[in-house]
PDB file of C-alpha atoms (C1' of nucleotides) in Angstrom:
ATOM      1  CA  UNK G   1       2.418  28.847  11.517  1.00  0.00           C
ATOM      2  CA  UNK G   2       0.250  24.961  11.818  1.00  0.00           C
ATOM      3  CA  UNK G   3       0.297  23.448   8.903  1.00  0.00           C
ATOM      4  CA  UNK G   4      -2.273  20.327   8.026  1.00  0.00           C
ATOM      5  CA  UNK G   5      -2.123  17.091   6.561  1.00  0.00           C
ATOM      6  CA  UNK G   6      -3.903  13.969   5.995  1.00  0.00           C
ATOM      7  CA  UNK G   7      -1.848  10.867   6.359  1.00  0.00           C
ATOM      8  CA  UNK G   8      -3.263   7.407   4.625  1.00  0.00           C
ATOM      9  CA  UNK G   9      -2.667   4.254   5.985  1.00  0.00           C
ATOM     10  CA  UNK G  10      -4.836   0.672   5.654  1.00  0.00           C
ATOM     11  CA  UNK G  11      -5.978  -0.489   8.277  1.00  0.00           C
ATOM     12  CA  UNK G  12      -5.436  -3.876   8.301  1.00  0.00           C
ATOM     13  CA  UNK G  13      -1.561  -3.092   8.423  1.00  0.00           C
ATOM     14  CA  UNK G  14      -1.992   0.180  10.660  1.00  0.00           C
ATOM     15  CA  UNK G  15      -4.775   1.798  12.365  1.00  0.00           C
ATOM     16  CA  UNK G  16      -5.980   4.124  14.157  1.00  0.00           C
ATOM     17  CA  UNK G  17      -6.544   1.541  17.095  1.00  0.00           C
ATOM     18  CA  UNK G  18      -3.108   0.638  16.625  1.00  0.00           C
ATOM     19  CA  UNK G  19      -1.602   4.323  17.034  1.00  0.00           C
ATOM     20  CA  UNK G  20      -4.643   5.060  20.028  1.00  0.00           C
ATOM     21  CA  UNK G  21      -2.636   1.857  21.580  1.00  0.00           C
ATOM     22  CA  UNK G  22       1.152   2.868  20.924  1.00  0.00           C
ATOM     23  CA  UNK G  23       0.455   6.002  22.339  1.00  0.00           C
ATOM     24  CA  UNK G  24       3.280   7.585  19.422  1.00  0.00           C
ATOM     25  CA  UNK G  25       3.203   6.474  16.305  1.00  0.00           C
ATOM     26  CA  UNK G  26       6.286   6.141  13.903  1.00  0.00           C
ATOM     27  CA  UNK G  27       5.106   7.006  10.035  1.00  0.00           C
ATOM     28  CA  UNK G  28       7.989   5.269   7.832  1.00  0.00           C
ATOM     29  CA  UNK G  29       7.935   2.752   4.723  1.00  0.00           C
ATOM     30  CA  UNK G  30       6.800   5.899   2.954  1.00  0.00           C
ATOM     31  CA  UNK G  31       8.766   5.886  -0.803  1.00  0.00           C
ATOM     32  CA  UNK G  32       7.559   8.202  -2.813  1.00  0.00           C
ATOM     33  CA  UNK G  33       9.434  11.440  -3.401  1.00  0.00           C
ATOM     34  CA  UNK G  34       5.932  13.756  -3.253  1.00  0.00           C
ATOM     35  CA  UNK G  35       4.894  12.348   0.215  1.00  0.00           C
ATOM     36  CA  UNK G  36       8.474  12.741   1.321  1.00  0.00           C
ATOM     37  CA  UNK G  37       9.017  16.128   0.732  1.00  0.00           C
ATOM     38  CA  UNK G  38       5.419  16.182   2.573  1.00  0.00           C
ATOM     39  CA  UNK G  39       6.924  14.427   5.876  1.00  0.00           C
ATOM     40  CA  UNK G  40       9.818  16.635   5.908  1.00  0.00           C
ATOM     41  CA  UNK G  41       7.789  20.145   5.094  1.00  0.00           C
ATOM     42  CA  UNK G  42       5.697  18.848   8.697  1.00  0.00           C
ATOM     43  CA  UNK G  43       6.909  20.504  11.984  1.00  0.00           C
ATOM     44  CA  UNK G  44       6.078  19.579  15.677  1.00  0.00           C
ATOM     45  CA  UNK G  45       2.306  20.395  16.236  1.00  0.00           C
ATOM     46  CA  UNK G  46       0.740  20.387  12.663  1.00  0.00           C
ATOM     47  CA  UNK G  47      -2.476  18.710  12.863  1.00  0.00           C
ATOM     48  CA  UNK G  48      -2.938  15.283  10.456  1.00  0.00           C
ATOM     49  CA  UNK G  49      -6.057  13.512   9.682  1.00  0.00           C
ATOM     50  CA  UNK G  50      -5.721   9.923   9.617  1.00  0.00           C
ATOM     51  CA  UNK G  51      -7.190   8.145   6.820  1.00  0.00           C
ATOM     52  CA  UNK G  52      -8.232   4.711   6.741  1.00  0.00           C
ATOM     53  CA  UNK G  53      -7.670   3.588   2.838  1.00  0.00           C
ATOM     54  CA  UNK G  54      -8.833   0.616   1.151  1.00  0.00           C
ATOM     55  CA  UNK G  55     -10.862  -1.514   3.029  1.00  0.00           C
ATOM     56  CA  UNK G  56     -12.592   1.707   5.203  1.00  0.00           C
ATOM     57  CA  UNK G  57     -11.892   4.892   2.989  1.00  0.00           C
ATOM     58  CA  UNK G  58     -13.076   6.985   5.899  1.00  0.00           C
ATOM     59  CA  UNK G  59     -11.173   9.988   8.357  1.00  0.00           C
ATOM     60  CA  UNK G  60     -11.488   8.585  11.589  1.00  0.00           C
ATOM     61  CA  UNK G  61      -9.788  10.867  14.171  1.00  0.00           C
ATOM     62  CA  UNK G  62      -6.745  13.663  14.246  1.00  0.00           C
ATOM     63  CA  UNK G  63      -3.416  13.320  15.455  1.00  0.00           C
ATOM     64  CA  UNK G  64      -0.292  15.530  16.083  1.00  0.00           C
ATOM     65  CA  UNK G  65       3.132  15.708  14.637  1.00  0.00           C
ATOM     66  CA  UNK G  66       5.513  15.147  18.001  1.00  0.00           C
ATOM     67  CA  UNK G  67       8.792  14.340  16.430  1.00  0.00           C
ATOM     68  CA  UNK G  68      10.106  15.927  12.658  1.00  0.00           C
ATOM     69  CA  UNK G  69      11.300  14.229  10.203  1.00  0.00           C
ATOM     70  CA  UNK G  70      14.477  11.771  10.703  1.00  0.00           C
ATOM     71  CA  UNK G  71      16.210   9.120   8.437  1.00  0.00           C
ATOM     72  CA  UNK G  72      13.940   6.234   8.126  1.00  0.00           C
ATOM     73  CA  UNK G  73      16.162   3.004   8.751  1.00  0.00           C
ATOM     74  CA  UNK G  74      12.299   0.763   8.265  1.00  0.00           C
ATOM     75  CA  UNK G  75      14.355  -1.312   4.817  1.00  0.00           C
ATOM     76  CA  UNK G  76      17.936  -0.674   6.647  1.00  0.00           C
ATOM     77  CA  UNK G  77      20.030   2.661   7.432  1.00  0.00           C
ATOM     78  CA  UNK G  78      22.145   2.479   4.131  1.00  0.00           C
ATOM     79  CA  UNK G  79      19.630   5.124   2.289  1.00  0.00           C
ATOM     80  CA  UNK G  80      19.212   8.193   3.337  1.00  0.00           C
ATOM     81  CA  UNK G  81      16.510   9.408   0.594  1.00  0.00           C
ATOM     82  CA  UNK G  82      13.753   8.419   2.869  1.00  0.00           C
ATOM     83  CA  UNK G  83      12.652   9.870   6.180  1.00  0.00           C
ATOM     84  CA  UNK G  84       9.734   9.457   8.816  1.00  0.00           C
ATOM     85  CA  UNK G  85       7.944  11.338  11.448  1.00  0.00           C
ATOM     86  CA  UNK G  86       5.850  10.602  14.581  1.00  0.00           C
ATOM     87  CA  UNK G  87       2.679  11.411  15.602  1.00  0.00           C
ATOM     88  CA  UNK G  88       0.232  10.816  19.066  1.00  0.00           C
ATOM     89  CA  UNK G  89      -3.856  10.558  18.579  1.00  0.00           C
ATOM     90  CA  UNK G  90      -5.185  13.535  19.621  1.00  0.00           C
ATOM     91  CA  UNK G  91      -9.250  12.593  19.330  1.00  0.00           C
ATOM     92  CA  UNK G  92     -11.446   9.973  17.300  1.00  0.00           C
ATOM     93  CA  UNK G  93     -13.642  11.401  15.037  1.00  0.00           C
ATOM     94  CA  UNK G  94     -17.132  10.857  16.871  1.00  0.00           C
ATOM     95  CA  UNK G  95     -18.567  10.291  13.139  1.00  0.00           C
ATOM     96  CA  UNK G  96     -15.874   8.468  10.759  1.00  0.00           C
ATOM     97  CA  UNK G  97     -16.074  10.930   7.425  1.00  0.00           C
ATOM     98  CA  UNK G  98     -16.518   8.333   4.328  1.00  0.00           C
ATOM     99  CA  UNK G  99     -14.871   9.236   0.890  1.00  0.00           C
ATOM    100  CA  UNK G 100     -18.393   9.012  -0.493  1.00  0.00           C
ATOM    101  CA  UNK G 101     -19.385  12.412   1.775  1.00  0.00           C
ATOM    102  CA  UNK G 102     -16.225  14.024   1.191  1.00  0.00           C
ATOM    103  CA  UNK G 103     -16.812  13.752  -2.924  1.00  0.00           C
ATOM    104  CA  UNK G 104     -20.167  14.929  -2.458  1.00  0.00           C
ATOM    105  CA  UNK G 105     -19.039  18.210  -0.313  1.00  0.00           C
ATOM    106  CA  UNK G 106     -18.338  21.376  -2.552  1.00  0.00           C
ATOM    107  CA  UNK G 107     -16.349  22.714  -0.401  1.00  0.00           C
ATOM    108  CA  UNK G 108     -14.029  19.797  -1.230  1.00  0.00           C
ATOM    109  CA  UNK G 109     -13.859  19.888  -4.757  1.00  0.00           C
ATOM    110  CA  UNK G 110     -10.327  20.670  -4.325  1.00  0.00           C
ATOM    111  CA  UNK G 111      -9.037  18.435  -1.891  1.00  0.00           C
ATOM    112  CA  UNK G 112      -5.814  17.045  -3.111  1.00  0.00           C
ATOM    113  CA  UNK G 113      -7.176  13.763  -1.054  1.00  0.00           C
ATOM    114  CA  UNK G 114      -9.276  13.241  -4.371  1.00  0.00           C
ATOM    115  CA  UNK G 115      -6.825  14.814  -6.783  1.00  0.00           C
ATOM    116  CA  UNK G 116      -3.680  12.885  -6.077  1.00  0.00           C
ATOM    117  CA  UNK G 117      -5.944   9.488  -5.002  1.00  0.00           C
ATOM    118  CA  UNK G 118      -2.453   7.469  -5.269  1.00  0.00           C
ATOM    119  CA  UNK G 119      -0.420   9.815  -2.357  1.00  0.00           C
ATOM    120  CA  UNK G 120       0.174   8.662   1.411  1.00  0.00           C
ATOM    121  CA  UNK G 121       0.692  12.137   2.743  1.00  0.00           C
ATOM    122  CA  UNK G 122      -1.754  14.770   1.516  1.00  0.00           C
ATOM    123  CA  UNK G 123      -1.803  18.871   2.199  1.00  0.00           C
ATOM    124  CA  UNK G 124      -4.772  19.823   3.521  1.00  0.00           C
ATOM    125  CA  UNK G 125      -5.770  23.492   3.675  1.00  0.00           C
ATOM    126  CA  UNK G 126      -6.793  25.244   7.160  1.00  0.00           C
ATOM    127  CA  UNK G 127     -10.649  25.400   5.631  1.00  0.00           C
ATOM    128  CA  UNK G 128     -10.312  22.114   4.377  1.00  0.00           C
ATOM    129  CA  UNK G 129      -9.247  20.486   8.073  1.00  0.00           C
ATOM    130  CA  UNK G 130     -12.206  22.557  10.080  1.00  0.00           C
ATOM    131  CA  UNK G 131     -14.978  21.583   6.798  1.00  0.00           C
ATOM    132  CA  UNK G 132     -13.284  17.842   7.645  1.00  0.00           C
ATOM    133  CA  UNK G 133     -13.611  18.375  11.350  1.00  0.00           C
ATOM    134  CA  UNK G 134     -17.607  19.741  10.997  1.00  0.00           C
ATOM    135  CA  UNK G 135     -18.135  16.371   9.375  1.00  0.00           C
ATOM    136  CA  UNK G 136     -16.949  14.517  11.791  1.00  0.00           C
ATOM    137  CA  UNK G 137     -19.121  16.352  14.152  1.00  0.00           C
ATOM    138  CA  UNK G 138     -16.082  17.195  16.299  1.00  0.00           C
ATOM    139  CA  UNK G 139     -15.688  20.016  18.871  1.00  0.00           C
ATOM    140  CA  UNK G 140     -12.982  22.573  17.663  1.00  0.00           C
ATOM    141  CA  UNK G 141      -9.640  21.951  18.787  1.00  0.00           C
TER     142      UNK G 141
ATOM    143  C1'  DG B   1     -10.857  -8.823 -10.058  1.00  0.00           C
ATOM    144  C1'  DC B   2     -10.491  -4.899 -12.745  1.00  0.00           C
ATOM    145  C1'  DC B   3      -9.134  -1.171 -14.133  1.00  0.00           C
ATOM    146  C1'  DA B   4      -6.881   4.148 -13.531  1.00  0.00           C
ATOM    147  C1'  DA B   5      -3.063   6.375 -12.554  1.00  0.00           C
ATOM    148  C1'  DC B   6       1.397   7.434 -11.297  1.00  0.00           C
ATOM    149  C1'  DG B   7       6.107   6.569 -10.792  1.00  0.00           C
ATOM    150  C1'  DT B   8      10.263   3.301 -11.793  1.00  0.00           C
ATOM    151  C1'  DT B   9      13.159   1.019 -14.735  1.00  0.00           C
ATOM    152  C1'  DG B  10      15.650  -0.237 -19.015  1.00  0.00           C
ATOM    153  C1'  DG B  11      16.679  -0.350 -24.355  1.00  0.00           C
ATOM    154  C1'  DC B  12      17.281   2.642 -27.739  1.00  0.00           C
TER     155       DC B  12
ATOM    156  C1'  DG F   1      15.627  11.903 -23.710  1.00  0.00           C
ATOM    157  C1'  DC F   2      12.447   8.859 -25.560  1.00  0.00           C
ATOM    158  C1'  DC F   3       8.774   5.458 -24.683  1.00  0.00           C
ATOM    159  C1'  DA F   4       7.850   0.278 -23.466  1.00  0.00           C
ATOM    160  C1'  DA F   5       7.177  -2.702 -19.564  1.00  0.00           C
ATOM    161  C1'  DC F   6       6.438  -3.218 -15.563  1.00  0.00           C
ATOM    162  C1'  DG F   7       5.218  -2.569 -10.578  1.00  0.00           C
ATOM    163  C1'  DT F   8       2.051  -0.061  -6.971  1.00  0.00           C
ATOM    164  C1'  DT F   9      -1.571   2.486  -4.776  1.00  0.00           C
ATOM    165  C1'  DG F  10      -6.222   2.235  -4.127  1.00  0.00           C
ATOM    166  C1'  DG F  11     -11.164   3.112  -5.547  1.00  0.00           C
ATOM    167  C1'  DC F  12     -14.687   0.533  -7.861  1.00  0.00           C
TER     168       DC F  12
END
DNA sequence: GCCAACGTTGGC
DNA sequence: GCCAACGTTGGC
């Protein structure tokens, strides 16, 4: 059973373009237990929407989990508390979906992006995922 | 630049 | 175990 996620990054730090250039991106540096638990729940093939926070505030693409959680050594390898995953880009949104559009859409009233603004790795329902794809004028997966 | 919403730390 | 102080994230 496929699950859906939304992962945030400040584009000045790591952008969708950076992920496309790398082809496989390592999602590390998460230092929040709830976000970490979400990372650990990710399974191969799960789809993630890529959200540009702070300066852009828009969903810009879909990526896919290509390596499940492994120990995050980005702060040294002495701390077993933190995990990372790897993702690869699937496609860029035709039209980026802005935070304002998300707030305006009553079908997305319960989305965790709005309910827990500081959570950098959020779960999405399949309905929310599909609604966001539609808003970005994307073809079905 | 400011502020809301958390999360963490440390004193008691 | 409580709470004040502080730090971080992210929207406005």
